[in-house]
Structure formats: structure tokens, C-alpha cells
Amino acid sequence: MGQRHILVADDDSSIRSLLKQLLADEGYAVAEAATGTEVVQRVVEAHPDLVIMDVRMPELDGIEALQKVKSSSPGTAVLIMTAFGSSNAAIKAMELGAIDYITKPFELDRISHTVKRAFEYQDLTQEVEVLRDEISTLVQTERIVGNSPPMQEVYKTVGKVAKSDATVLITGESGTGKELVAEALHFNSTRRGGPLVKVSCAALPETLLEAELFGHEKGSFTGAMAMRKGRFELADKGTIFLDEIGEMSLPTQTKLLRVLQERKIERVGSAIPIKVDIRVICATNKDLQKQVDQHKFRDDLFYRLNVINIHMPPLRERKDDVPPLVEHFLAKHRYSATAQPARISEEALKRLMEYEWPGNVRELENVVERAVVLSRGQIITSRELPFGDHDTEREEEGGEEVSAERSFFKKSVAQFEKDLIMKALRDANGNRSKAAEMLGIYRRLLYAKIKEYGLEGYPPKGR
Ligand SMILES: Nc1ncnc2c1ncn2[C@@H]1O[C@H](COP(=O)(O)OP(=O)(O)OP(=O)(O)O)[C@@H](O)[C@H]1O
Ligand SMILES: [Mg+2]
């Protein structure tokens, strides 16, 4: 290998010269560019081995420049830098073929390490980047918020694997955003025009789950009045999301393994194989390796599912994400449709930063949502937070007050949940499927909640 040629692109000349010096010292040949247009020109002329560029540049921004670079010089690797790493820019850059993604301010060590790794990767793969005829734009689903280093790793992996058909296993504690990532994978894949079918493996007993997944022929069991297609069939040309896969029984696991191996299913009560073209994404909050060790989960299935693992870090390990998440949820949960987002006092935000978040992002969202209501959409102080002003002291006393506090929290959340369900039922004119859809929950869960809160006859007719 001769001397590697690197193009450094940034509109800030001090950053350019800093990088140039660093990389020249390491033995690379370095050229500079100050605008996106200049980047494209130089790439076309000189085909550098690597371009390091800012996503924000005058004339042509980095993402556009990246596309042009990739189409005019597929062999050139691109490393993206940004001052404010946003999840979408990260995913987008990786999706468009950037080799890695770094946020400013960066450490020089990190740069030389990343550059080295980029070249290693290039040598290793050898294969010239195949040009994608269709460079699709990133579909905005529910936004994934948070730019902490562990979340950036998540975005990188999502960007890399979304377009492939590889099976993905998403792991992580409850409420960390596993379902959100599953959606991001589907909607950024080539299958996005097809269905995304979600099945919770925990919601149903074994035989019902199998009928749900595989469908059944008429009369195949008591109650099977008509033929029904299963979820695998419904997911054809799309993605099936198997949530809480750790709850799947061993016999069903065996059947799933066959589907993965043969890409064919048989309806319950039928021996005719039906081809299915599906991409499988699974999620679990359990330690599947441990389940394997305890013989509760088939090891061969585990290896098949775990081709790509995306681990969602718990919120307590990325508290830097708390403030942007709070902002996001304040904007999402307005006091009324026309209200401005509520604001939060510094001390209340500090409490949120101190808390350990056992329920992760979902818990944070609930806490913010409730605080917006209690503060009437104005300014949230720690009085509106469920862990109160003196929580730490109380925790230390370990007395009854803590459990009183907890039960107050639970009751408030339950009340809040009930109100939301009632509102959805009203808005949907009592149509439960529609209400469940509006709430973004499984119909089955809505039925359970309706029962729990005694809302069977709600809303009363004739309103
Ligand atoms: N990074 C994030 N940015 C914005 N919203 C998030 C993020 N992570 C989670 N959420 C929100 O928190 C809630 C819980 O997320 P999700 O349902 O994806 O969690 P989960 O990991 O599937 O949890 P469980 O294991 O309990 O099913 C959702 O309302 C989701 O929109
Ligand atoms: Mg989930």
C-alpha cells in the first residue's frame, strides 16, 4: 500500500489545519476543502482514499456531499463529523455509506484511531462499495432522542444493518426504546413499503400464539370457524417484530427455528408449506444467553436470532440524554392542543438527572407527562415530580413514607392512564381498535386496561 490520501473538509480553517497537521504527522498525504462543492470536485479529480468532513458546510452540506462522493467515487471512504450529533444525521450518514461518525469537539487520539480503523476496514473488505441505485431518504418515525456515546453506537448499527435482511436481536431493559429501534429498522429498510407486523410472545398462551403466528385452517381446533392467515403470512414482503421472544415456549421455538431455516410456514391443521418472504426482528429484556444456559431457550435458535445484536443502554448509564429527552417529551405532551410546551425549572431537571430510572425512558416519559398536567402546562418544579423534595432522605430512613410515595406515584400514573384511555375511547366513539391504535398499544392490552378500570360501558351511548 502506498501513501494514503486524505481529504479534510470543514468550513472552519482552524479545524482543517489542526487535522492536516495531525494526519500529516502520521504519514498521510492530506488535502483540504472548505465547502461541499469543493469536496466533490476534489474527489472527482483525485479519488482520495478517505474524506473526513463536517456535515454542516456552506453551499452543499455534508450529507449531500456524502451522496455525491459515494456516487462519483465509490472506493472513497467517508468519515462524518458534526458539532451536534443528531440521531437522524448519524443514521443517515451511516446509511449513505459513511464508514464512521464522530462528534465535535473531538479528541485528537480518537481521530487518529478512527482513521486507522477506517483504513483497516477498507483493506479488510476490499470489495468496492456497490452503488445503490436508489438512495432513499430516511423515514422519520417516532424520533429517537439522545446523543450519548452508547446511543450513537445504536444509531451506527441501525444505519449499517437497516438495509440488509439480517435478523436482529434487540436487547435491553424495559422502557429503553427497543420497539422504537425495531420501527427504525423496518422503516429504513427496503421493506418499508411492506407491512411491519408486531407480535408479543408474552401476551398469549402457547397454542394461541402458534395459531396467531402460523394461522390455521378451518376446523383445525375448537373455535377455528374459518381459515385465518397467521402473522408470518401477513408479514410477507415486510418485517415481523417478535417482541418478548424470551417468553416463547420451547415447542414454539422449534417451529420458529424451522421458519428461519426454510422460510416456509404451515398453517395449523395443514401440511401445505407456504413461502414467506420476511425479515425477522426480535426483542427481549431477558438475558437470553442465561436462558440458553438454563435450557429454557434453544441455543441453535439463539444463534440464528443473534446475528446482529443491538443493545439498548439503560437510561441511568446515559444521563446526558435526560435533558434532550425531557425537552422532547415536553414538546410531545402539551397541556392542551394549542398550548406551548411546558418548561422545567433547573432544580426539577437536576432531580431528573439524579434519579436512577429503573423504568428507563418510558418512566421518564410518564413522569414528564404527569408533571405537565400537574403544573397546568406552566413551569414544572420538583413539587410536580413523584419523587418529591426530600426523597433521598426518606430513602435513607427507609420508612413507610417511601412506600407511601411509591403508591402515590402508582396511583397517579394509574389515574393518568385511565384518563388517557377514556379520552381515546371518546375520540374513537367507543371503537376499541381505533382507540388502541390512537394510544399506540396492543388491542389486547387496551381490553385488559378497560377491564382493570371498569370502563366496559365507556363512553355511555347517546353522547
Ligand atoms: N430514545 C428515545 N427517544 C424518544 N422516545 C423514546 C426513546 N426511548 C424510548 N422512548 C419512548 O419510551 C417508550 C418506551 O419505549 P419502547 O416501547 O420502545 O420500550 P421497550 O424497550 O420496547 O420496552 P419494553 O421492554 O417494556 O417493551 C415509548 O413511548 C417510546 O416512544
Ligand atoms: Mg417493547
Short mmCIF file of C-alpha atoms and ligand atoms in Angstrom, two decimals:
data_model
loop_
_atom_site.label_atom_id
_atom_site.label_comp_id
_atom_site.label_asym_id
_atom_site.label_seq_id
_atom_site.Cartn_x
_atom_site.Cartn_y
_atom_site.Cartn_z
CA MET A 1 0.00 0.00 0.00
CA GLY A 2 1.37 3.39 -0.95
CA GLN A 3 0.78 6.58 0.91
CA ARG A 4 -2.86 7.12 1.76
CA HIS A 5 -4.52 10.22 0.54
CA ILE A 6 -6.95 12.00 2.88
CA LEU A 7 -9.17 14.98 2.13
CA VAL A 8 -10.10 17.07 5.14
CA ALA A 9 -13.23 19.17 4.71
CA ASP A 10 -14.54 21.75 7.11
CA ASP A 11 -15.54 25.38 6.69
CA ASP A 12 -13.50 26.20 9.80
CA SER A 13 -9.89 26.67 8.68
CA SER A 14 -8.51 26.11 12.17
CA ILE A 15 -10.05 22.66 12.29
CA ARG A 16 -8.71 21.92 8.83
CA SER A 17 -5.16 22.84 9.72
CA LEU A 18 -5.36 21.00 13.02
CA LEU A 19 -6.43 17.82 11.30
CA LYS A 20 -4.00 18.32 8.47
CA GLN A 21 -1.09 18.60 10.81
CA LEU A 22 -2.12 15.62 12.88
CA LEU A 23 -2.65 13.38 9.87
CA ALA A 24 0.46 14.56 8.00
CA ASP A 25 2.45 13.72 11.11
CA GLU A 26 1.07 10.21 10.89
CA GLY A 27 2.33 9.88 7.35
CA TYR A 28 -0.76 10.54 5.29
CA ALA A 29 -0.96 12.86 2.28
CA VAL A 30 -3.53 15.46 3.20
CA ALA A 31 -5.55 17.90 1.08
CA GLU A 32 -8.15 20.39 2.26
CA ALA A 33 -11.58 21.57 1.15
CA ALA A 34 -13.70 24.34 2.63
CA THR A 35 -17.08 23.70 1.04
CA GLY A 36 -19.21 20.76 -0.03
CA THR A 37 -18.81 21.66 -3.68
CA GLU A 38 -15.06 21.72 -3.32
CA VAL A 39 -15.16 18.29 -1.69
CA VAL A 40 -17.00 16.83 -4.65
CA GLN A 41 -14.62 18.47 -7.13
CA ARG A 42 -11.52 17.17 -5.39
CA VAL A 43 -12.95 13.72 -5.00
CA VAL A 44 -13.75 13.52 -8.71
CA GLU A 45 -10.23 14.73 -9.59
CA ALA A 46 -8.14 12.84 -7.11
CA HIS A 47 -10.18 9.94 -5.70
CA PRO A 48 -8.75 10.18 -2.18
CA ASP A 49 -8.81 7.09 0.00
CA LEU A 50 -10.64 8.87 2.77
CA VAL A 51 -12.66 12.04 3.21
CA ILE A 52 -13.17 13.46 6.69
CA MET A 53 -15.89 16.04 6.55
CA ASP A 54 -18.26 18.12 8.56
CA VAL A 55 -21.97 17.54 7.99
CA ARG A 56 -22.54 21.26 8.07
CA MET A 57 -20.84 23.13 5.30
CA PRO A 58 -21.68 26.05 3.08
CA GLU A 59 -23.10 25.52 -0.42
CA LEU A 60 -23.55 21.79 -0.22
CA ASP A 61 -23.97 20.19 3.19
CA GLY A 62 -22.12 17.10 4.25
CA ILE A 63 -24.98 14.68 3.72
CA GLU A 64 -25.47 15.82 0.14
CA ALA A 65 -21.74 15.88 -0.43
CA LEU A 66 -21.55 12.36 1.00
CA GLN A 67 -24.07 11.14 -1.56
CA LYS A 68 -22.14 12.75 -4.39
CA VAL A 69 -18.82 11.41 -3.14
CA LYS A 70 -20.25 7.92 -2.88
CA SER A 71 -21.66 8.02 -6.38
CA SER A 72 -18.64 9.55 -8.08
CA SER A 73 -16.01 7.64 -6.17
CA PRO A 74 -17.39 4.51 -4.52
CA GLY A 75 -13.95 3.47 -3.31
CA THR A 76 -13.51 6.59 -1.18
CA ALA A 77 -14.34 6.08 2.47
CA VAL A 78 -16.09 8.93 4.26
CA LEU A 79 -15.90 9.86 7.90
CA ILE A 80 -18.51 12.35 9.06
CA MET A 81 -18.02 14.95 11.81
CA THR A 82 -20.67 17.02 13.43
CA ALA A 83 -20.87 19.56 16.19
CA PHE A 84 -24.26 18.44 17.32
CA GLY A 85 -24.67 14.75 16.63
CA SER A 86 -28.31 14.21 15.96
CA SER A 87 -29.61 10.69 15.74
CA ASN A 88 -31.02 11.25 12.29
CA ALA A 89 -27.81 12.66 10.88
CA ALA A 90 -25.91 9.73 12.36
CA ILE A 91 -28.26 7.11 10.98
CA LYS A 92 -28.49 8.89 7.68
CA ALA A 93 -24.72 9.21 7.30
CA MET A 94 -24.16 5.55 8.11
CA GLU A 95 -26.97 4.57 5.82
CA LEU A 96 -25.47 6.52 2.96
CA GLY A 97 -22.26 4.65 3.46
CA ALA A 98 -20.20 6.77 5.83
CA ILE A 99 -17.71 4.48 7.47
CA ASP A 100 -17.98 6.10 10.88
CA TYR A 101 -19.31 9.11 12.65
CA ILE A 102 -17.59 11.42 15.14
CA THR A 103 -18.93 14.31 17.18
CA LYS A 104 -17.15 17.56 17.88
CA PRO A 105 -15.41 18.57 19.99
CA PHE A 106 -13.26 15.52 19.38
CA GLU A 107 -10.09 14.25 20.92
CA LEU A 108 -7.17 14.01 18.54
CA ASP A 109 -6.41 10.50 19.73
CA ARG A 110 -9.85 9.47 18.78
CA ILE A 111 -9.41 10.85 15.28
CA SER A 112 -6.20 9.00 14.53
CA HIS A 113 -7.68 5.83 15.96
CA THR A 114 -10.82 6.17 13.85
CA VAL A 115 -8.83 6.91 10.72
CA LYS A 116 -6.66 3.87 11.29
CA ARG A 117 -9.71 1.74 11.81
CA ALA A 118 -11.32 3.11 8.66
CA PHE A 119 -8.31 2.04 6.59
CA GLU A 120 -8.21 -1.35 8.24
CA TYR A 121 -11.82 -1.78 7.35
CA GLN A 122 -11.16 -0.74 3.77
CA ASP A 123 -8.31 -3.21 3.43
CA LEU A 124 -10.36 -5.90 5.00
CA THR A 125 -13.39 -5.63 2.84
CA GLN A 126 -11.61 -4.90 -0.45
CA GLU A 127 -14.94 -5.03 -2.11
CA VAL A 128 -15.75 -1.80 -3.83
CA GLU A 129 -18.84 -0.17 -2.46
CA VAL A 130 -21.71 -1.17 -4.61
CA LEU A 131 -23.67 1.82 -5.69
CA ARG A 132 -27.21 1.76 -4.57
CA ASP A 133 -29.44 2.82 -7.41
CA GLU A 134 -31.98 4.06 -5.03
CA ILE A 135 -30.67 6.17 -2.19
CA SER A 136 -33.74 6.55 -0.15
CA THR A 137 -34.37 9.26 2.33
CA LEU A 138 -34.55 8.43 5.96
CA VAL A 139 -38.09 7.89 7.09
CA GLN A 140 -38.95 9.79 10.15
CA THR A 141 -40.82 7.54 12.53
CA GLU A 142 -41.13 8.46 16.18
CA ARG A 143 -37.87 10.30 16.71
CA ILE A 144 -35.20 8.54 18.71
CA VAL A 145 -33.75 11.14 21.01
CA GLY A 146 -30.36 11.11 22.74
CA ASN A 147 -26.81 11.60 21.57
CA SER A 148 -24.85 9.95 24.32
CA PRO A 149 -21.99 7.75 23.10
CA PRO A 150 -23.90 4.49 23.74
CA MET A 151 -26.86 5.78 21.73
CA GLN A 152 -24.54 6.81 18.90
CA GLU A 153 -23.36 3.22 18.76
CA VAL A 154 -27.01 2.19 18.42
CA TYR A 155 -27.56 4.61 15.52
CA LYS A 156 -24.46 3.40 13.78
CA THR A 157 -25.61 -0.19 13.92
CA VAL A 158 -29.12 0.73 12.83
CA GLY A 159 -27.70 2.62 9.86
CA LYS A 160 -25.47 -0.27 8.92
CA VAL A 161 -27.98 -3.09 9.17
CA ALA A 162 -31.31 -1.45 8.30
CA LYS A 163 -30.91 -2.11 4.58
CA SER A 164 -29.87 -5.72 4.98
CA ASP A 165 -32.22 -8.60 5.63
CA ALA A 166 -30.19 -9.78 8.60
CA THR A 167 -32.07 -10.97 11.64
CA VAL A 168 -31.64 -8.55 14.52
CA LEU A 169 -31.97 -9.19 18.22
CA ILE A 170 -32.65 -6.07 20.27
CA THR A 171 -31.86 -6.45 23.93
CA GLY A 172 -32.17 -4.12 26.87
CA GLU A 173 -34.20 -3.36 29.94
CA SER A 174 -37.84 -2.48 29.81
CA GLY A 175 -38.61 1.00 28.51
CA THR A 176 -35.25 1.60 26.80
CA GLY A 177 -36.74 2.01 23.32
CA LYS A 178 -36.44 -1.47 21.80
CA GLU A 179 -39.67 -1.17 19.89
CA LEU A 180 -38.66 2.25 18.60
CA VAL A 181 -35.47 0.76 17.20
CA ALA A 182 -37.41 -2.10 15.60
CA GLU A 183 -39.54 0.52 13.85
CA ALA A 184 -36.48 2.47 12.75
CA LEU A 185 -35.01 -0.71 11.26
CA HIS A 186 -38.16 -1.50 9.32
CA PHE A 187 -38.87 2.00 8.07
CA ASN A 188 -35.29 2.46 6.93
CA SER A 189 -35.19 -0.86 5.13
CA THR A 190 -36.10 -1.71 1.57
CA ARG A 191 -39.13 -3.44 3.05
CA ARG A 192 -40.64 -0.24 4.32
CA GLY A 193 -43.36 -0.39 1.68
CA GLY A 194 -44.37 -3.74 3.15
CA PRO A 195 -46.02 -4.42 6.49
CA LEU A 196 -44.43 -4.26 9.91
CA VAL A 197 -46.23 -6.90 11.93
CA LYS A 198 -45.74 -6.92 15.68
CA VAL A 199 -46.37 -9.91 17.89
CA SER A 200 -45.86 -10.01 21.61
CA CYS A 201 -44.84 -13.50 22.56
CA ALA A 202 -45.76 -12.85 26.18
CA ALA A 203 -49.37 -11.94 25.60
CA LEU A 204 -50.67 -15.36 24.57
CA PRO A 205 -50.53 -18.95 25.80
CA GLU A 206 -48.59 -21.39 23.62
CA THR A 207 -51.33 -22.81 21.40
CA LEU A 208 -52.92 -19.44 20.74
CA LEU A 209 -49.54 -17.92 19.96
CA GLU A 210 -48.90 -20.64 17.40
CA ALA A 211 -52.27 -20.11 15.77
CA GLU A 212 -51.58 -16.39 15.76
CA LEU A 213 -48.15 -16.80 14.17
CA PHE A 214 -48.90 -19.58 11.70
CA GLY A 215 -52.60 -19.14 11.11
CA HIS A 216 -54.94 -22.08 10.94
CA GLU A 217 -57.24 -23.97 8.64
CA LYS A 218 -60.93 -24.05 9.22
CA GLY A 219 -61.88 -26.60 11.88
CA SER A 220 -58.29 -27.28 12.90
CA PHE A 221 -59.24 -26.80 16.53
CA THR A 222 -62.35 -25.95 18.52
CA GLY A 223 -63.26 -22.40 17.75
CA ALA A 224 -61.44 -22.28 14.42
CA MET A 225 -64.53 -21.41 12.44
CA ALA A 226 -62.77 -20.15 9.36
CA MET A 227 -59.31 -20.20 7.83
CA ARG A 228 -57.10 -17.49 9.20
CA LYS A 229 -53.76 -16.28 7.96
CA GLY A 230 -51.03 -16.10 10.55
CA ARG A 231 -48.75 -13.18 11.33
CA PHE A 232 -45.87 -14.67 9.36
CA GLU A 233 -48.04 -14.73 6.26
CA LEU A 234 -49.32 -11.24 6.94
CA ALA A 235 -45.74 -10.01 7.24
CA ASP A 236 -44.85 -11.28 3.76
CA LYS A 237 -42.57 -8.78 1.95
CA GLY A 238 -42.23 -6.91 5.20
CA THR A 239 -40.87 -7.31 8.71
CA ILE A 240 -42.12 -9.34 11.63
CA PHE A 241 -41.26 -8.00 15.06
CA LEU A 242 -41.31 -10.73 17.70
CA ASP A 243 -41.41 -8.89 20.99
CA GLU A 244 -40.52 -10.56 24.30
CA ILE A 245 -39.04 -13.52 22.48
CA GLY A 246 -37.64 -14.77 25.81
CA GLU A 247 -41.18 -15.78 26.77
CA MET A 248 -41.64 -18.13 23.84
CA SER A 249 -42.16 -21.78 24.82
CA LEU A 250 -39.69 -24.43 23.67
CA PRO A 251 -42.06 -26.14 21.22
CA THR A 252 -42.87 -22.80 19.57
CA GLN A 253 -39.15 -22.01 19.45
CA THR A 254 -38.63 -25.21 17.46
CA LYS A 255 -41.25 -24.10 14.95
CA LEU A 256 -39.75 -20.65 14.69
CA LEU A 257 -36.35 -22.15 14.00
CA ARG A 258 -37.84 -24.06 11.08
CA VAL A 259 -39.33 -20.88 9.68
CA LEU A 260 -35.95 -19.19 9.85
CA GLN A 261 -34.23 -22.10 8.17
CA GLU A 262 -36.76 -22.81 5.46
CA ARG A 263 -38.58 -19.50 5.06
CA LYS A 264 -41.77 -21.51 4.83
CA ILE A 265 -44.69 -21.92 7.19
CA GLU A 266 -47.55 -24.33 7.58
CA ARG A 267 -50.88 -23.26 8.95
CA VAL A 268 -52.12 -25.17 11.99
CA GLY A 269 -54.15 -28.10 10.63
CA SER A 270 -52.43 -28.09 7.26
CA ALA A 271 -49.36 -29.76 5.82
CA ILE A 272 -49.01 -27.48 2.82
CA PRO A 273 -45.94 -25.28 3.11
CA ILE A 274 -46.39 -21.63 2.23
CA LYS A 275 -43.39 -19.50 1.26
CA VAL A 276 -42.89 -16.34 3.26
CA ASP A 277 -40.50 -13.51 2.46
CA ILE A 278 -39.90 -11.92 5.83
CA ARG A 279 -37.28 -10.12 7.83
CA VAL A 280 -37.25 -11.06 11.49
CA ILE A 281 -36.53 -8.65 14.32
CA CYS A 282 -36.78 -9.83 17.90
CA ALA A 283 -36.61 -8.08 21.23
CA THR A 284 -36.24 -9.20 24.79
CA ASN A 285 -35.49 -7.71 28.18
CA LYS A 286 -34.19 -11.07 29.35
CA ASP A 287 -30.67 -12.39 29.26
CA LEU A 288 -31.13 -14.96 26.51
CA GLN A 289 -27.66 -16.42 26.96
CA LYS A 290 -28.63 -17.22 30.53
CA GLN A 291 -31.90 -18.75 29.35
CA VAL A 292 -29.87 -20.87 26.97
CA ASP A 293 -27.63 -22.00 29.82
CA GLN A 294 -30.71 -22.94 31.81
CA HIS A 295 -32.13 -24.83 28.81
CA LYS A 296 -35.11 -22.53 28.60
CA PHE A 297 -34.09 -21.23 25.20
CA ARG A 298 -32.76 -23.29 22.30
CA ASP A 299 -29.15 -22.46 21.63
CA ASP A 300 -29.45 -23.02 17.87
CA LEU A 301 -32.33 -20.56 17.74
CA PHE A 302 -30.41 -18.08 19.85
CA TYR A 303 -27.50 -18.10 17.41
CA ARG A 304 -29.84 -17.62 14.48
CA LEU A 305 -31.60 -14.69 16.09
CA ASN A 306 -28.46 -13.09 17.43
CA VAL A 307 -26.85 -12.47 14.02
CA ILE A 308 -26.86 -8.77 14.84
CA ASN A 309 -27.36 -7.65 18.41
CA ILE A 310 -28.42 -4.14 19.25
CA HIS A 311 -28.20 -3.49 22.95
CA MET A 312 -30.21 -0.59 24.32
CA PRO A 313 -28.31 1.01 27.20
CA PRO A 314 -30.30 1.75 30.37
CA LEU A 315 -31.05 5.42 30.93
CA ARG A 316 -29.02 5.54 34.14
CA GLU A 317 -25.89 4.86 32.10
CA ARG A 318 -26.51 7.79 29.78
CA LYS A 319 -27.88 10.56 31.91
CA ASP A 320 -26.71 13.13 29.38
CA ASP A 321 -29.72 12.03 27.39
CA VAL A 322 -32.14 13.09 30.13
CA PRO A 323 -32.33 16.82 29.25
CA PRO A 324 -32.96 16.32 25.50
CA LEU A 325 -35.48 13.59 26.29
CA VAL A 326 -37.26 15.90 28.72
CA GLU A 327 -37.41 18.60 26.02
CA HIS A 328 -38.74 16.06 23.56
CA PHE A 329 -41.48 14.86 25.90
CA LEU A 330 -42.41 18.42 26.90
CA ALA A 331 -42.97 19.18 23.24
CA LYS A 332 -44.81 15.90 22.72
CA HIS A 333 -47.13 16.13 25.70
CA ARG A 334 -48.69 19.57 25.65
CA TYR A 335 -51.17 20.61 28.30
CA SER A 336 -53.65 21.25 25.51
CA ALA A 337 -53.54 21.05 21.75
CA THR A 338 -52.81 24.76 21.39
CA ALA A 339 -50.51 25.16 24.40
CA GLN A 340 -46.81 25.94 24.22
CA PRO A 341 -44.62 23.23 25.70
CA ALA A 342 -44.34 23.45 29.49
CA ARG A 343 -40.96 24.45 30.88
CA ILE A 344 -38.96 22.87 33.61
CA SER A 345 -37.07 24.52 36.44
CA GLU A 346 -33.40 23.88 36.88
CA GLU A 347 -33.80 22.16 40.23
CA ALA A 348 -36.51 19.87 38.85
CA LEU A 349 -34.25 18.94 35.95
CA LYS A 350 -31.50 18.29 38.43
CA ARG A 351 -33.75 15.82 40.25
CA LEU A 352 -34.48 14.07 36.99
CA MET A 353 -30.76 13.81 36.38
CA GLU A 354 -30.15 12.33 39.82
CA TYR A 355 -32.83 9.69 39.62
CA GLU A 356 -31.81 6.19 38.57
CA TRP A 357 -34.74 5.46 36.21
CA PRO A 358 -35.45 1.77 36.76
CA GLY A 359 -38.26 2.08 34.19
CA ASN A 360 -35.92 3.90 31.78
CA VAL A 361 -37.25 6.22 29.07
CA ARG A 362 -40.84 5.03 29.43
CA GLU A 363 -40.79 6.01 33.11
CA LEU A 364 -39.27 9.38 32.25
CA GLU A 365 -41.96 9.98 29.66
CA ASN A 366 -44.69 9.15 32.19
CA VAL A 367 -43.15 11.41 34.80
CA VAL A 368 -42.91 14.33 32.36
CA GLU A 369 -46.41 13.76 31.05
CA ARG A 370 -47.85 13.78 34.54
CA ALA A 371 -45.83 16.82 35.60
CA VAL A 372 -47.16 18.77 32.62
CA VAL A 373 -50.69 18.12 33.86
CA LEU A 374 -49.90 18.94 37.48
CA SER A 375 -48.15 22.18 36.52
CA ARG A 376 -51.04 23.01 34.17
CA GLY A 377 -48.56 23.27 31.36
CA GLN A 378 -46.60 26.06 33.01
CA ILE A 379 -43.33 25.59 34.84
CA ILE A 380 -42.50 22.21 36.30
CA THR A 381 -40.80 22.32 39.69
CA SER A 382 -39.79 19.38 41.85
CA ARG A 383 -43.18 19.58 43.57
CA GLU A 384 -44.68 18.12 40.41
CA LEU A 385 -42.23 15.26 40.37
CA PRO A 386 -43.23 11.99 42.00
CA PHE A 387 -40.04 11.60 43.99
CA GLY A 388 -40.61 14.79 45.92
CA ASP A 389 -38.25 17.21 47.57
CA HIS A 390 -36.78 15.04 50.27
CA ASP A 391 -36.81 11.72 48.60
CA THR A 392 -33.17 10.97 49.18
CA GLU A 393 -33.52 11.49 52.92
CA ARG A 394 -36.60 9.34 53.01
CA GLU A 395 -34.88 6.61 51.09
CA GLU A 396 -32.21 6.60 53.72
CA GLU A 397 -34.75 6.32 56.52
CA GLY A 398 -36.28 3.50 54.52
CA GLY A 399 -39.56 4.05 56.30
CA GLU A 400 -43.17 4.00 55.36
CA GLU A 401 -43.02 7.34 53.69
CA VAL A 402 -41.13 5.81 50.81
CA SER A 403 -43.80 3.28 50.10
CA ALA A 404 -46.45 5.97 50.55
CA GLU A 405 -44.58 7.98 47.97
CA ARG A 406 -44.40 4.99 45.66
CA SER A 407 -48.05 4.18 45.98
CA PHE A 408 -48.86 7.82 45.34
CA PHE A 409 -46.78 7.54 42.22
CA LYS A 410 -48.50 4.37 41.14
CA LYS A 411 -51.93 5.83 41.81
CA SER A 412 -51.16 8.99 39.90
CA VAL A 413 -49.84 7.08 36.95
CA ALA A 414 -52.88 4.78 37.03
CA GLN A 415 -55.21 7.77 37.14
CA PHE A 416 -53.36 9.29 34.29
CA GLU A 417 -53.51 6.10 32.28
CA LYS A 418 -57.23 5.82 32.93
CA ASP A 419 -57.81 9.39 31.77
CA LEU A 420 -55.85 8.78 28.59
CA ILE A 421 -57.81 5.62 27.83
CA MET A 422 -61.11 7.40 28.46
CA LYS A 423 -60.10 10.21 26.17
CA ALA A 424 -59.08 7.80 23.42
CA LEU A 425 -62.34 5.86 23.77
CA ARG A 426 -64.28 9.11 23.50
CA ASP A 427 -62.30 10.28 20.49
CA ALA A 428 -62.78 6.91 18.83
CA ASN A 429 -66.51 6.91 19.57
CA GLY A 430 -66.12 3.72 21.56
CA ASN A 431 -64.31 1.88 18.76
CA ARG A 432 -61.70 -0.03 20.73
CA SER A 433 -59.47 -0.99 17.83
CA LYS A 434 -59.26 2.63 16.86
CA ALA A 435 -58.66 3.71 20.45
CA ALA A 436 -55.85 1.17 20.79
CA GLU A 437 -54.32 2.45 17.60
CA MET A 438 -54.55 6.04 18.80
CA LEU A 439 -52.87 5.08 22.05
CA GLY A 440 -50.27 3.05 20.22
CA ILE A 441 -50.90 -0.04 22.33
CA TYR A 442 -51.99 -3.55 21.55
CA ARG A 443 -55.74 -4.03 21.47
CA ARG A 444 -55.30 -6.86 23.92
CA LEU A 445 -53.66 -4.54 26.40
CA LEU A 446 -56.43 -2.00 25.96
CA TYR A 447 -59.04 -4.68 26.72
CA ALA A 448 -57.17 -5.63 29.87
CA LYS A 449 -56.97 -1.99 30.96
CA ILE A 450 -60.66 -1.40 30.20
CA LYS A 451 -61.43 -4.28 32.50
CA GLU A 452 -58.99 -3.12 35.15
CA TYR A 453 -60.52 0.35 35.27
CA GLY A 454 -64.12 -0.82 34.85
CA LEU A 455 -64.57 1.07 31.59
CA GLU A 456 -66.57 -1.66 29.82
CA GLY A 457 -69.55 0.58 29.09
CA TYR A 458 -67.48 3.65 28.29
CA PRO A 459 -68.30 6.04 26.66
CA PRO A 460 -72.02 5.79 27.50
CA LYS A 461 -74.20 5.61 24.41
CA GLY A 462 -76.14 8.64 23.26
CA ARG A 463 -73.44 11.18 23.98
N1 LIG B 1 -34.55 7.39 22.83
C1 LIG B 1 -35.87 7.65 22.87
N2 LIG B 1 -36.35 8.80 22.36
C2 LIG B 1 -37.67 9.09 22.40
N3 LIG B 1 -38.58 8.29 22.96
C3 LIG B 1 -38.17 7.14 23.50
C4 LIG B 1 -36.80 6.75 23.49
N4 LIG B 1 -36.68 5.55 24.08
C5 LIG B 1 -37.91 5.19 24.44
N5 LIG B 1 -38.82 6.13 24.11
C6 LIG B 1 -40.26 6.09 24.39
O1 LIG B 1 -40.42 5.37 25.60
C7 LIG B 1 -41.48 4.44 25.50
C8 LIG B 1 -40.96 3.04 25.67
O2 LIG B 1 -40.20 2.66 24.56
P1 LIG B 1 -40.33 1.21 23.91
O3 LIG B 1 -41.74 0.75 23.91
O4 LIG B 1 -39.63 1.22 22.61
O5 LIG B 1 -39.50 0.40 25.01
P2 LIG B 1 -39.14 -1.14 25.11
O6 LIG B 1 -37.68 -1.23 25.24
O7 LIG B 1 -39.80 -1.86 23.98
O8 LIG B 1 -39.78 -1.55 26.50
P3 LIG B 1 -40.44 -2.98 26.97
O9 LIG B 1 -39.32 -3.96 27.11
O10 LIG B 1 -41.05 -2.62 28.28
O11 LIG B 1 -41.44 -3.33 25.92
C9 LIG B 1 -42.15 4.69 24.16
O12 LIG B 1 -43.21 5.60 24.34
C10 LIG B 1 -41.05 5.31 23.35
O13 LIG B 1 -41.59 6.16 22.36
MG MG B 2 -41.41 -3.16 23.98
#
